[in-house]
Every structure is written in structure tokens, then in C-alpha cells.
Short mmCIF file of C-alpha atoms in Angstrom, two decimals:
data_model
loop_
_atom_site.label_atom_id
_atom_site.label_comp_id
_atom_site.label_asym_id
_atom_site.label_seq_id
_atom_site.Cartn_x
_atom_site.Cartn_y
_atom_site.Cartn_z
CA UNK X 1 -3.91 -80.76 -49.19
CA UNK X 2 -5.39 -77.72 -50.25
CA UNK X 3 -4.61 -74.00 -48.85
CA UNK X 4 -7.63 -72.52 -46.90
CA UNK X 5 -7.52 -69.10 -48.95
CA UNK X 6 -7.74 -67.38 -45.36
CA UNK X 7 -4.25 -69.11 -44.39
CA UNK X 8 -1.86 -66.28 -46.06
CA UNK X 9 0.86 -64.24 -44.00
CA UNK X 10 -0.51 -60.98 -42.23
CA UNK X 11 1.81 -58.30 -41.53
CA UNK X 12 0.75 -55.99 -39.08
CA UNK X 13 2.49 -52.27 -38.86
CA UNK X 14 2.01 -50.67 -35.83
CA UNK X 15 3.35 -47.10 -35.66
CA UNK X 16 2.32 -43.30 -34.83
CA UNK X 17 4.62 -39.82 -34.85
CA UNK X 18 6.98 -40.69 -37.81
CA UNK X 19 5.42 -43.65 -38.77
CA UNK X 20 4.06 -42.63 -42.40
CA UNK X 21 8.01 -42.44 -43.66
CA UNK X 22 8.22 -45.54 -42.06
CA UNK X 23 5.02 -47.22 -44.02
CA UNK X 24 5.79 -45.52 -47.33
CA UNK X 25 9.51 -46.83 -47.23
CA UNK X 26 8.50 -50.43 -46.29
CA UNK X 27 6.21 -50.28 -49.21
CA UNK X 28 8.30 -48.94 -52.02
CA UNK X 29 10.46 -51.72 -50.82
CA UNK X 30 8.05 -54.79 -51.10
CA UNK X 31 7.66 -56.53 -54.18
CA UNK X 32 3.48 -56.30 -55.31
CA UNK X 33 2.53 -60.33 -55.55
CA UNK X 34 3.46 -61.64 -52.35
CA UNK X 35 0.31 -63.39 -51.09
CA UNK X 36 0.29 -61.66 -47.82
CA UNK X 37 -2.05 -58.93 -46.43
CA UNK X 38 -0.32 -56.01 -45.13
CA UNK X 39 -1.97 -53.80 -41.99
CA UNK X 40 -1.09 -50.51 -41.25
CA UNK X 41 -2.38 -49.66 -37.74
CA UNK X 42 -0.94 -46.03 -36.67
CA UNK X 43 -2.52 -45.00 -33.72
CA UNK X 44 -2.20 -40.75 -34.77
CA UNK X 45 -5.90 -39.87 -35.80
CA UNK X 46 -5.14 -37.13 -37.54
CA UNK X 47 -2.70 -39.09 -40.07
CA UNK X 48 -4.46 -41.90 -40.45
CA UNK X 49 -7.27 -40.10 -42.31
CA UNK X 50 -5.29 -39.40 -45.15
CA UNK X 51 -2.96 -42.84 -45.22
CA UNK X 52 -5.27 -44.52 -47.99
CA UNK X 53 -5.06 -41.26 -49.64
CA UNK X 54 -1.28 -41.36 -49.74
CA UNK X 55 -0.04 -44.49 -49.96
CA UNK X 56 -1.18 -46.08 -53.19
CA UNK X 57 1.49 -43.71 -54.91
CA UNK X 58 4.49 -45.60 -53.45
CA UNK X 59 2.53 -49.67 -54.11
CA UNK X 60 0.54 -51.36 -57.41
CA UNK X 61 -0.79 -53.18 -54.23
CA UNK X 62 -4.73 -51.78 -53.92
CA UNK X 63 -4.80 -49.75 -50.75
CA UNK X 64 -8.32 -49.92 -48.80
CA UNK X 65 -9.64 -47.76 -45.38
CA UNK X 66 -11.01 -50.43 -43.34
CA UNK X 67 -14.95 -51.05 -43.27
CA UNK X 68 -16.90 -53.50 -41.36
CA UNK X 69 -16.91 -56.77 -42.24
CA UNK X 70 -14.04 -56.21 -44.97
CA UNK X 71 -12.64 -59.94 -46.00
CA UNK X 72 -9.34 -59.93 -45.37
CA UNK X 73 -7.29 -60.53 -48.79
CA UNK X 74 -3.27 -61.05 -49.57
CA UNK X 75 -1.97 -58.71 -51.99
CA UNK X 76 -3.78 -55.77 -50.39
CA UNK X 77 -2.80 -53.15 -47.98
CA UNK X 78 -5.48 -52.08 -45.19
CA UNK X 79 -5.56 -49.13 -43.10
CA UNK X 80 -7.62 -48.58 -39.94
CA UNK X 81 -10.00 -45.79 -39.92
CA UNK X 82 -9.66 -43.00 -37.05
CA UNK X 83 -11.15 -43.24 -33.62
CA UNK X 84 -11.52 -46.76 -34.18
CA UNK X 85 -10.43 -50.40 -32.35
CA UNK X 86 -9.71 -52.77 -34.75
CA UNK X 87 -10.35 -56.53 -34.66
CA UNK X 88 -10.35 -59.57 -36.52
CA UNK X 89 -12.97 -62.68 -36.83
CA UNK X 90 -13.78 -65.35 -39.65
CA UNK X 91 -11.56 -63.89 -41.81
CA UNK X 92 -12.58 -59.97 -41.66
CA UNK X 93 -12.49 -57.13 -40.25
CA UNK X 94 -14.65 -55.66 -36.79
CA UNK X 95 -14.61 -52.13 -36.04
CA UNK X 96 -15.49 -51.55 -32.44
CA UNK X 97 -15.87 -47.59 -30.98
CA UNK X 98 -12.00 -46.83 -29.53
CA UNK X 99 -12.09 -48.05 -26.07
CA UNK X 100 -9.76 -45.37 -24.84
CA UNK X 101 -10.50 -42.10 -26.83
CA UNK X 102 -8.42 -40.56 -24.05
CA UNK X 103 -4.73 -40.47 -23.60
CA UNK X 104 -2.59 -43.11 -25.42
CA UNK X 105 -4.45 -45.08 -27.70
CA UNK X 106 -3.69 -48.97 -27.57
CA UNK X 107 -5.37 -49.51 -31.27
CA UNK X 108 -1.98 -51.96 -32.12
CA UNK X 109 -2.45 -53.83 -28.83
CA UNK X 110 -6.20 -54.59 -28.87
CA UNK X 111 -5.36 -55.61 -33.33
CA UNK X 112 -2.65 -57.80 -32.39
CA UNK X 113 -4.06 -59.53 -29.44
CA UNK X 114 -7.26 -60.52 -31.52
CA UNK X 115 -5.11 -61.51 -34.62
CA UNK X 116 -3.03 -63.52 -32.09
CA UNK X 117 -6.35 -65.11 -31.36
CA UNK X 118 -8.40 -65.50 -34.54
CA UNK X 119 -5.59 -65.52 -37.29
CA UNK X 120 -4.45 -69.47 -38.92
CA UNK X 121 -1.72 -68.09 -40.73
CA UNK X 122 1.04 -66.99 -40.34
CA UNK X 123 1.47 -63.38 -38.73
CA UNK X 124 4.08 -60.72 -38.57
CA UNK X 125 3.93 -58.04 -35.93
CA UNK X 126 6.16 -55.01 -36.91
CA UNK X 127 6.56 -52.01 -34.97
CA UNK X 128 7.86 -48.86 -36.42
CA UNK X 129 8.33 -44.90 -35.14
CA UNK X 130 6.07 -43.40 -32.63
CA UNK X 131 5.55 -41.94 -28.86
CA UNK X 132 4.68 -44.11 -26.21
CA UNK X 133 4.15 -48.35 -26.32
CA UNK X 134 1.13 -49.33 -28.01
CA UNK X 135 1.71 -52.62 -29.41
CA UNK X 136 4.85 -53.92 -26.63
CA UNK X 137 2.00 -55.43 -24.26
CA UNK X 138 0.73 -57.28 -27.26
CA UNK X 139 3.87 -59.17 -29.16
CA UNK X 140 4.32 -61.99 -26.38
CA UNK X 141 0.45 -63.22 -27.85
CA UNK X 142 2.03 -63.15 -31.44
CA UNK X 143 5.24 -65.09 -30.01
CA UNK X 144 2.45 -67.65 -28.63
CA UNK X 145 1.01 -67.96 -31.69
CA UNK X 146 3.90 -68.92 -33.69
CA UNK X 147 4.49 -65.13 -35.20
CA UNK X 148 7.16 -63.37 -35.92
CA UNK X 149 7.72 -59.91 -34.24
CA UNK X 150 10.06 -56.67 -35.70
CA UNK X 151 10.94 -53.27 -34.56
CA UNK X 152 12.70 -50.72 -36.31
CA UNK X 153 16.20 -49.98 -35.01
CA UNK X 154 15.34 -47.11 -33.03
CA UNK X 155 18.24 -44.90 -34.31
CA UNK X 156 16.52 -44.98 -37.81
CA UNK X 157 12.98 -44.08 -36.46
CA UNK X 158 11.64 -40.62 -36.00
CA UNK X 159 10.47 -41.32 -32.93
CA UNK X 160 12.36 -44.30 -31.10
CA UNK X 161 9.40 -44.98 -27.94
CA UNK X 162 7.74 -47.55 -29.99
CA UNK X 163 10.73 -49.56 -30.97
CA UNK X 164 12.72 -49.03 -27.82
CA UNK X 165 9.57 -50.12 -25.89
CA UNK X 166 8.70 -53.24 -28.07
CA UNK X 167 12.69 -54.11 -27.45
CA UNK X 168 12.16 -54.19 -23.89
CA UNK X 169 9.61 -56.66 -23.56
CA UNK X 170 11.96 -59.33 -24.89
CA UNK X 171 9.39 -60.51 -27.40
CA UNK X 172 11.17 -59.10 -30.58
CA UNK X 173 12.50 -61.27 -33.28
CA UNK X 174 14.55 -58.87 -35.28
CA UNK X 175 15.52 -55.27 -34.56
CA UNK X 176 15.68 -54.25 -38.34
CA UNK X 177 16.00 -50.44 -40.66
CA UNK X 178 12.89 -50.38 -42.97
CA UNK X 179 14.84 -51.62 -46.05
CA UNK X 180 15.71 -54.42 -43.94
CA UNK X 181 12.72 -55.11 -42.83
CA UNK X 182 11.13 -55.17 -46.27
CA UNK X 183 13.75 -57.94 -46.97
CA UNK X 184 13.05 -60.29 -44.15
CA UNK X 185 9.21 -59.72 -45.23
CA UNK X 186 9.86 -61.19 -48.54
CA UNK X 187 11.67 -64.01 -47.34
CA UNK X 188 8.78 -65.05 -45.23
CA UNK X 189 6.26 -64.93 -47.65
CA UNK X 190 8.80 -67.03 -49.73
CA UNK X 191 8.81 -69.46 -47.17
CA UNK X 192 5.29 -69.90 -46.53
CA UNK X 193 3.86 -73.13 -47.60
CA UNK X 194 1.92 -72.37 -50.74
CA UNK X 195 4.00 -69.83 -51.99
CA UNK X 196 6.90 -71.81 -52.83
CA UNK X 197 7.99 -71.93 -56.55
#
């Protein structure tokens, strides 16, 4: 049976304050050729502008700012623009005007619910440093959809109310430091049917 070539591993990175140590860390750790798609959603405006600027020093992976409509493709590293809710649909990206530009954004939430939804392969929801919980309400959809969730032990993250929120909901797989987490990462893309030696 063949592979549909939109049935690869997504890893979603949720984050915010601290999370850009996190995101370079995780990708200095991950070999380049692993047939997933990796998804940085960090929910800081101001950082996220210059993520796509920053991180293709520390990958050979290409690193693209989302656009509309973008196909989504393993061996690539995406990051959502600022001021921006980010879903997913026949294989690409939607852009949708930030549904709450005030307060605490819930960018990670509204990705993962509608990867939860529209994804056939296999996801990974991580969740790394940052204030508040976007991305906790979210992880029992990517438990119901067969993912795999991950937060960063909260003693190794700048800023632990991400993790420690994500923790509480009782939806996380592995509790894991970046290196760690970079591991477990490479064994699932090892595992996933079509990647196999």
C-alpha cells in the first residue's frame, strides 16, 4: 500500500517567554532527514517575527514563516507569523486574524485542536517554556487522535507555566529536558510506518 505523502509525523512546539532556547536546542538536537514536519507555534509576537530569521543557523532543515495556503512538507520547519491563528486543512496551512488579540493568546490551542481534527498522521504535541497555558486545553484532542503529547520538565524551562500547566491536565505523555525530547522525536519518526529501514 502506498504512503499518502500527506501521512508524515507533525510535531507541534508550542511555547512563549523562554521558548526560543527551547526551539533552537531541540533543533541542534534533531537529525535533518526525518520525514516529519516540525511547527513552532510561540505565542510572544514580538519573537516570533524574527524566529525564521534565527533559526536556520542551528538546522540544514529549510525554515519557512507561514503563508496561506503553504503545503505542509516533512523535512521542513514552519513558524507562525505574528498576530495570527493558525490552522490546518487538506494538507496546508489557514491563517485566520487572532481571535483574541487581547490578553493571553491561545494560538497553540486553536493549532492543535484543528491538527487534532484535520491531520492523518501521526502528531506530536510538545510544549516548552512560557507564561500562562496556551496549549493544556488542547492536548486531550491530540490524545483522541492517537498523538503523542510532551512538556519540558519544568525545572529546565525558563518559564515553567506552560509545562506545569500542560502536566496538570493529565494529558501528557512524557515530561522530558529538550535533549530528551529531541531523542524520543527521533525514535518516533523511526517508528513510523514508511520510515523504517
Amino acid at each position: 500500500m502506498n504512503r499518502s505523502p500527506k501521512d508524515f509525523p507533525i510535531v507541534c512546539v508550542g511555547g512563549s517567554a523562554g521558548g526560543s532556547g527551547a526551539y533552537v536546542q531541540l533543533l541542534k538536537s534533531l537529525p535533518p532527514e526525518m520525514g516529519i514536519a516540525i511547527v513552532i507555534v510561540n505565542h510572544v509576537t514580538r519573537t516570533t517575527a524574527t524566529l525564521h530569521k534565527i533559526l536556520p543557523r542551528y538546522t540544514t532543515m529549510p525554515v519557512e514563516l507561514i503563508t496561506e495556503s503553504l503545503p505542509i512538507q516533512p523535512n521542513h520547519v514552519f513558524i507562525i507569523p505574528s498576530s495570527r491563528d493558525l490552522l490546518v486543512l487538506d494538507g496546508e496551512f489557514r491563517l485566520k486574524p487572532i481571535s483574541k488579540p487581547k490578553g493571553w493568546p491561545d494560538v497553540i490551542t486553536r493549532f492543535l485542536r484543528s491538527v487534532a481534527r484535520n491531520w492523518k498522521g501521526k502528531l506530536v504535541a510538545i510544549i516548552v517554556s512560557g507564561l500562562d497555558a496556551d496549549g493544556a486545553e488542547a492536548l486531550g484532542s491530540i490524545k483522541e487522535a492517537g498523538g503523542i503529547t510532551i512538556a519540558q520538565t519544568p525545572d529546565t524551562a525558563d518559564w515553567s507555566d506552560m509545562p506545569e500547566s500542560a502536566i496538570k491536565t493529565g494529558h501528557v505523555d512524557f515530561v522530558l529536558s529538550v535533549e530528551d525530547m529531541a531523542r524520543k522525536i527521533t525514535q518516533i519518526a523511526q517508528a513510523f510506518p514508511g520510515n523504517a529501514a
